[in-house]
PDB file of C-alpha atoms in Angstrom:
ATOM      1  CA  MET A  13     -10.440   2.384   6.359  1.00  0.00           C
ATOM      2  CA  PHE A  14      -7.366   0.176   6.198  1.00  0.00           C
ATOM      3  CA  LYS A  15      -5.444  -1.309   9.136  1.00  0.00           C
ATOM      4  CA  LYS A  16      -1.714  -1.583   9.796  1.00  0.00           C
ATOM      5  CA  GLY A  17      -0.429  -4.861   8.441  1.00  0.00           C
ATOM      6  CA  GLN A  18      -3.196  -5.156   5.851  1.00  0.00           C
ATOM      7  CA  ASN A  19      -2.204  -6.029   2.292  1.00  0.00           C
ATOM      8  CA  VAL A  20      -3.404  -3.544  -0.313  1.00  0.00           C
ATOM      9  CA  GLN A  21      -2.808  -2.702  -3.943  1.00  0.00           C
ATOM     10  CA  GLN A  22      -3.621   0.135  -6.308  1.00  0.00           C
ATOM     11  CA  GLU A  23      -6.970  -0.286  -8.011  1.00  0.00           C
ATOM     12  CA  PHE A  24      -5.416  -1.046 -11.403  1.00  0.00           C
ATOM     13  CA  GLY A  25      -2.017  -2.268 -10.188  1.00  0.00           C
ATOM     14  CA  ASN A  26      -0.749  -5.692  -9.284  1.00  0.00           C
ATOM     15  CA  GLN A  27       1.944  -4.771  -6.724  1.00  0.00           C
ATOM     16  CA  ILE A  28       0.905  -6.126  -3.312  1.00  0.00           C
ATOM     17  CA  MET A  29       1.889  -3.680  -0.564  1.00  0.00           C
ATOM     18  CA  LYS A  30       1.580  -3.776   3.211  1.00  0.00           C
ATOM     19  CA  VAL A  31       0.105  -0.842   5.160  1.00  0.00           C
ATOM     20  CA  VAL A  32       2.756   0.203   7.706  1.00  0.00           C
ATOM     21  CA  ASP A  33       1.486   3.535   9.049  1.00  0.00           C
ATOM     22  CA  PHE A  34      -0.832   6.509   8.604  1.00  0.00           C
ATOM     23  CA  GLU A  35      -0.302  10.271   8.447  1.00  0.00           C
ATOM     24  CA  PRO A  36      -3.806  11.659   9.007  1.00  0.00           C
ATOM     25  CA  GLU A  37      -2.663  15.252   8.539  1.00  0.00           C
ATOM     26  CA  PHE A  38      -1.759  14.626   4.858  1.00  0.00           C
ATOM     27  CA  ILE A  39      -3.934  13.912   1.822  1.00  0.00           C
ATOM     28  CA  GLU A  40      -1.661  10.983   0.883  1.00  0.00           C
ATOM     29  CA  ASN A  41      -2.067   9.496   4.337  1.00  0.00           C
ATOM     30  CA  VAL A  42      -1.569   5.734   3.883  1.00  0.00           C
ATOM     31  CA  ILE A  43       2.089   4.640   4.088  1.00  0.00           C
ATOM     32  CA  THR A  44       2.871   1.312   2.453  1.00  0.00           C
ATOM     33  CA  GLU A  45       5.943  -0.757   1.811  1.00  0.00           C
ATOM     34  CA  TRP A  46       6.876  -3.639  -0.445  1.00  0.00           C
ATOM     35  CA  GLU A  47       9.968  -5.425  -1.714  1.00  0.00           C
ATOM     36  CA  ASP A  48      11.147  -5.105  -5.291  1.00  0.00           C
ATOM     37  CA  GLU A  49      12.592  -8.033  -7.235  1.00  0.00           C
ATOM     38  CA  GLU A  50      16.052  -7.384  -5.732  1.00  0.00           C
ATOM     39  CA  GLY A  51      14.741  -7.442  -2.164  1.00  0.00           C
ATOM     40  CA  THR A  52      14.929  -3.674  -1.638  1.00  0.00           C
ATOM     41  CA  VAL A  53      12.162  -2.383   0.644  1.00  0.00           C
ATOM     42  CA  ILE A  54      10.316   0.515  -0.976  1.00  0.00           C
ATOM     43  CA  THR A  55       7.997   2.879   0.879  1.00  0.00           C
ATOM     44  CA  GLY A  56       5.100   4.660  -0.782  1.00  0.00           C
ATOM     45  CA  LYS A  57       2.385   7.101   0.227  1.00  0.00           C
ATOM     46  CA  PHE A  58      -1.115   6.921  -1.199  1.00  0.00           C
ATOM     47  CA  MET A  59      -4.524   8.453  -0.750  1.00  0.00           C
ATOM     48  CA  GLU A  60      -6.915   5.924   0.717  1.00  0.00           C
ATOM     49  CA  SER A  61      -9.106   6.230  -2.398  1.00  0.00           C
ATOM     50  CA  GLN A  62      -6.209   4.986  -4.576  1.00  0.00           C
ATOM     51  CA  LEU A  63      -5.988   1.657  -2.738  1.00  0.00           C
ATOM     52  CA  VAL A  64      -8.106  -1.465  -2.518  1.00  0.00           C
ATOM     53  CA  PRO A  65      -7.675  -4.565  -0.338  1.00  0.00           C
ATOM     54  CA  ALA A  66      -5.229  -6.918  -2.042  1.00  0.00           C
ATOM     55  CA  ASP A  67      -6.753  -9.761  -4.002  1.00  0.00           C
ATOM     56  CA  PRO A  68      -5.301 -12.945  -2.493  1.00  0.00           C
ATOM     57  CA  GLU A  69      -5.654 -14.640  -5.914  1.00  0.00           C
ATOM     58  CA  ASN A  70      -3.231 -12.047  -7.296  1.00  0.00           C
ATOM     59  CA  GLY A  71      -0.643 -12.295  -4.531  1.00  0.00           C
ATOM     60  CA  LYS A  72       2.843 -13.768  -4.551  1.00  0.00           C
TER      61      LYS A  72
END
């Protein structure tokens, strides 16, 4: 189980995202956000099984 504010990434991805909320009633229940290279904040929804804790070695 992840916590709000925790940094996560997709198992085979390198984009570091921050957990911002949860929607327990949905299958894709973890809401994340990150900034793209232009500084735009992007929100995504993922199933918990798609995410792993972010590797600090891989971070920005």
